[in-house]
Amino acid sequence: METIKLAAPCLLGIEGICADEFRRLGIENVQAENGRVLFEGDFQTLAKANLCSRYAERIQVLLAEFPAYSFEDLFQGVSQIAWEEWIGEKDCFPVKGHSVSSQLASIPDCQKIVKKAAAKRLGAKYHTSWLEESGSLHQIQFLIIKDKCSILLDTSGAGLHKRGYRRQSTLAPIKETLACAMADASHIRPFSTVIDPFCGSGTILIESALKALNIAPGLQRTFAAEQWDCIPAAVWRQAREQAQDSIRKDCDFVAYGYDIEEEAVALTMENARKAGVEKRIHAAVRDIRDFREELERAVVICNPPYGERLLDMEQARELYQIMGEKFERKSGWSYSIITPDDNFEKYFGRKSDKRRKLYNGMIKCQLHMYFR
């Protein structure tokens, strides 16, 4: 088949990490853009990206891009797409999308035009005036930015951050894709020891373990495109076999999580069990005031409660002061702390060696890293 153009939306601030991951997977023509990564490949690439990407929010087929200043432009652009190559006569194809700084500002009207154009093309190809839409889901998405329209087909279904292990969580959990980006920035390796003194539901620990052991994050879930008739089942089977064979079984990774709530500690271990990494993770009840470790080397990664999540700002800053006292400069140790507080360094007591702008949901944060 012809080369497929693909797009992977991702959290702002991790486009480079996401692009580098695709290159390591052997994917070609990778290009990072603001909020997404573009690349090319075949059905095998599509399946591999869904199964193995730790940082993408979903994988989409980029079907077309064209200028759209009017509804007629939109209709004609969508009509030119070979929908019949992807969508069967009985398949379901709902439409959703966004428009930013464009003349076509009405989302409902754009949805109707895209749906009408796709349905007209499919009806003509299948020689029918009625498409029952009772088959597999093919979610059409449009994105219009400054009058340039992108038409995409979602292949993932549920967002890729939903790995399958975290069906329950504590208050204000960190997103799995962001937790893994923090692990990447902290240079987690197969021999690393990771500590999270605010482990919550264990997301940072689990994502670090999955990364260290090279366990594909999508192995425990399914994807919308697995139900598509146009993609052979053998493609997905082969991709899963390759991902399974790539798991590292001889690494020395270990992680320790602490929280003041017994419920959080129990949830961390339950989620670790679901993720298949419970033998690598240990969790216990402990207050940050009692933080102490005798290890020679460790990587501390944490998402402490802060003013916009769980604590008021005064309490959060008291916590930062305690962390500054407990997180000592020590050879072989590093600390990565994410927070939205612009004054974090002041209360922590020292400037970070490196900072990285990341987004926790819609909250702009800084990942403060200490390694000297």
PDB file of N, CA, C and O in Angstrom, residues 1 3 13 29 44 64 70 91 113 127 132 146 151 166 178 184 187 205 222 245 253 256 266 338 351 353 356:
ATOM      1  N   MET A   1       0.837  -1.195   0.000  1.00  0.00           N
ATOM      2  CA  MET A   1       0.000   0.000   0.000  1.00  0.00           C
ATOM      3  C   MET A   1       0.875   1.249   0.000  1.00  0.00           C
ATOM      4  O   MET A   1       2.085   1.184   0.230  1.00  0.00           O
ATOM      5  N   THR A   3       2.363   4.918   1.250  1.00  0.00           N
ATOM      6  CA  THR A   3       2.791   5.400   2.556  1.00  0.00           C
ATOM      7  C   THR A   3       1.665   6.191   3.221  1.00  0.00           C
ATOM      8  O   THR A   3       0.997   7.007   2.592  1.00  0.00           O
ATOM      9  N   GLY A  13       5.254  20.746  25.340  1.00  0.00           N
ATOM     10  CA  GLY A  13       6.522  20.654  26.054  1.00  0.00           C
ATOM     11  C   GLY A  13       7.243  19.335  25.871  1.00  0.00           C
ATOM     12  O   GLY A  13       8.425  19.225  26.207  1.00  0.00           O
ATOM     13  N   ASN A  29      10.713   9.852   8.615  1.00  0.00           N
ATOM     14  CA  ASN A  29      10.185  11.193   8.329  1.00  0.00           C
ATOM     15  C   ASN A  29       9.447  11.780   9.533  1.00  0.00           C
ATOM     16  O   ASN A  29       8.317  12.281   9.406  1.00  0.00           O
ATOM     17  N   GLN A  44       1.906  -1.432   9.730  1.00  0.00           N
ATOM     18  CA  GLN A  44       2.753  -1.911  10.819  1.00  0.00           C
ATOM     19  C   GLN A  44       3.233  -0.735  11.680  1.00  0.00           C
ATOM     20  O   GLN A  44       3.301  -0.833  12.904  1.00  0.00           O
ATOM     21  N   ALA A  64      -5.767  14.532   4.925  1.00  0.00           N
ATOM     22  CA  ALA A  64      -5.667  15.659   3.994  1.00  0.00           C
ATOM     23  C   ALA A  64      -5.429  16.951   4.753  1.00  0.00           C
ATOM     24  O   ALA A  64      -5.812  17.081   5.925  1.00  0.00           O
ATOM     25  N   SER A  70     -14.172  28.886   3.392  1.00  0.00           N
ATOM     26  CA  SER A  70     -15.625  28.847   3.308  1.00  0.00           C
ATOM     27  C   SER A  70     -16.098  27.410   3.492  1.00  0.00           C
ATOM     28  O   SER A  70     -15.304  26.455   3.413  1.00  0.00           O
ATOM     29  N   ASP A  91     -19.735   0.842   8.415  1.00  0.00           N
ATOM     30  CA  ASP A  91     -18.973   1.386   9.541  1.00  0.00           C
ATOM     31  C   ASP A  91     -19.536   2.717  10.033  1.00  0.00           C
ATOM     32  O   ASP A  91     -20.153   3.480   9.285  1.00  0.00           O
ATOM     33  N   ILE A 113     -20.835  19.764   7.737  1.00  0.00           N
ATOM     34  CA  ILE A 113     -20.262  19.801   6.392  1.00  0.00           C
ATOM     35  C   ILE A 113     -19.331  18.611   6.168  1.00  0.00           C
ATOM     36  O   ILE A 113     -19.367  17.952   5.118  1.00  0.00           O
ATOM     37  N   HIS A 127     -22.740   2.751  -3.724  1.00  0.00           N
ATOM     38  CA  HIS A 127     -23.992   2.732  -4.482  1.00  0.00           C
ATOM     39  C   HIS A 127     -25.204   2.590  -3.563  1.00  0.00           C
ATOM     40  O   HIS A 127     -26.065   1.719  -3.752  1.00  0.00           O
ATOM     41  N   GLU A 132     -25.858   2.807   7.212  1.00  0.00           N
ATOM     42  CA  GLU A 132     -26.476   2.460   8.497  1.00  0.00           C
ATOM     43  C   GLU A 132     -25.568   2.700   9.704  1.00  0.00           C
ATOM     44  O   GLU A 132     -26.043   2.818  10.830  1.00  0.00           O
ATOM     45  N   LYS A 146      -6.047  28.920  11.643  1.00  0.00           N
ATOM     46  CA  LYS A 146      -5.742  30.019  10.720  1.00  0.00           C
ATOM     47  C   LYS A 146      -6.117  29.649   9.284  1.00  0.00           C
ATOM     48  O   LYS A 146      -5.343  29.811   8.345  1.00  0.00           O
ATOM     49  N   ILE A 151      -7.705  17.046   8.149  1.00  0.00           N
ATOM     50  CA  ILE A 151      -8.720  16.012   8.337  1.00  0.00           C
ATOM     51  C   ILE A 151      -8.001  14.734   8.760  1.00  0.00           C
ATOM     52  O   ILE A 151      -7.091  14.268   8.070  1.00  0.00           O
ATOM     53  N   ARG A 166      -4.552   1.746  35.476  1.00  0.00           N
ATOM     54  CA  ARG A 166      -4.998   2.708  36.487  1.00  0.00           C
ATOM     55  C   ARG A 166      -6.496   2.971  36.352  1.00  0.00           C
ATOM     56  O   ARG A 166      -6.924   4.046  35.975  1.00  0.00           O
ATOM     57  N   LEU A 178       2.641  12.314  31.000  1.00  0.00           N
ATOM     58  CA  LEU A 178       3.484  13.321  31.652  1.00  0.00           C
ATOM     59  C   LEU A 178       4.448  12.652  32.630  1.00  0.00           C
ATOM     60  O   LEU A 178       5.627  13.021  32.705  1.00  0.00           O
ATOM     61  N   ASP A 184      11.745  10.249  31.555  1.00  0.00           N
ATOM     62  CA  ASP A 184      12.696  10.418  30.458  1.00  0.00           C
ATOM     63  C   ASP A 184      13.664  11.557  30.760  1.00  0.00           C
ATOM     64  O   ASP A 184      14.880  11.415  30.596  1.00  0.00           O
ATOM     65  N   HIS A 187      16.368  10.683  33.072  1.00  0.00           N
ATOM     66  CA  HIS A 187      17.313   9.684  32.551  1.00  0.00           C
ATOM     67  C   HIS A 187      17.194   8.330  33.255  1.00  0.00           C
ATOM     68  O   HIS A 187      18.188   7.758  33.707  1.00  0.00           O
ATOM     69  N   LEU A 205       6.043   5.897  39.525  1.00  0.00           N
ATOM     70  CA  LEU A 205       6.811   4.673  39.759  1.00  0.00           C
ATOM     71  C   LEU A 205       6.549   3.647  38.656  1.00  0.00           C
ATOM     72  O   LEU A 205       7.477   3.022  38.131  1.00  0.00           O
ATOM     73  N   THR A 222      -6.663  -2.385  24.008  1.00  0.00           N
ATOM     74  CA  THR A 222      -6.978  -2.519  22.594  1.00  0.00           C
ATOM     75  C   THR A 222      -7.117  -1.132  21.966  1.00  0.00           C
ATOM     76  O   THR A 222      -7.141  -0.115  22.673  1.00  0.00           O
ATOM     77  N   ASP A 245       8.557  -9.428  22.755  1.00  0.00           N
ATOM     78  CA  ASP A 245       9.935  -9.910  22.662  1.00  0.00           C
ATOM     79  C   ASP A 245      10.960  -8.853  23.064  1.00  0.00           C
ATOM     80  O   ASP A 245      12.106  -9.191  23.376  1.00  0.00           O
ATOM     81  N   PHE A 253      16.282  -2.598  37.746  1.00  0.00           N
ATOM     82  CA  PHE A 253      15.448  -1.478  38.181  1.00  0.00           C
ATOM     83  C   PHE A 253      14.642  -1.823  39.441  1.00  0.00           C
ATOM     84  O   PHE A 253      14.115  -2.924  39.579  1.00  0.00           O
ATOM     85  N   TYR A 256      10.755   2.819  44.903  1.00  0.00           N
ATOM     86  CA  TYR A 256      10.177   2.935  46.244  1.00  0.00           C
ATOM     87  C   TYR A 256       9.217   4.119  46.263  1.00  0.00           C
ATOM     88  O   TYR A 256       9.564   5.215  45.834  1.00  0.00           O
ATOM     89  N   ALA A 266      -1.756   1.324  49.215  1.00  0.00           N
ATOM     90  CA  ALA A 266      -2.409   0.101  48.735  1.00  0.00           C
ATOM     91  C   ALA A 266      -2.750   0.216  47.255  1.00  0.00           C
ATOM     92  O   ALA A 266      -2.592  -0.746  46.487  1.00  0.00           O
ATOM     93  N   ILE A 338       8.021  18.508  39.867  1.00  0.00           N
ATOM     94  CA  ILE A 338       7.156  19.310  39.011  1.00  0.00           C
ATOM     95  C   ILE A 338       6.231  20.165  39.867  1.00  0.00           C
ATOM     96  O   ILE A 338       5.671  19.685  40.864  1.00  0.00           O
ATOM     97  N   LYS A 351      18.489  27.092  43.647  1.00  0.00           N
ATOM     98  CA  LYS A 351      18.084  27.112  42.250  1.00  0.00           C
ATOM     99  C   LYS A 351      18.309  25.740  41.612  1.00  0.00           C
ATOM    100  O   LYS A 351      19.270  25.041  41.942  1.00  0.00           O
ATOM    101  N   ASP A 353      19.293  22.984  38.795  1.00  0.00           N
ATOM    102  CA  ASP A 353      20.373  22.874  37.812  1.00  0.00           C
ATOM    103  C   ASP A 353      19.824  22.960  36.391  1.00  0.00           C
ATOM    104  O   ASP A 353      20.528  23.383  35.467  1.00  0.00           O
ATOM    105  N   ARG A 356      12.514  22.578  32.981  1.00  0.00           N
ATOM    106  CA  ARG A 356      11.830  22.260  31.727  1.00  0.00           C
ATOM    107  C   ARG A 356      10.350  22.597  31.875  1.00  0.00           C
ATOM    108  O   ARG A 356       9.716  22.187  32.844  1.00  0.00           O
TER     109      ARG A 356
END
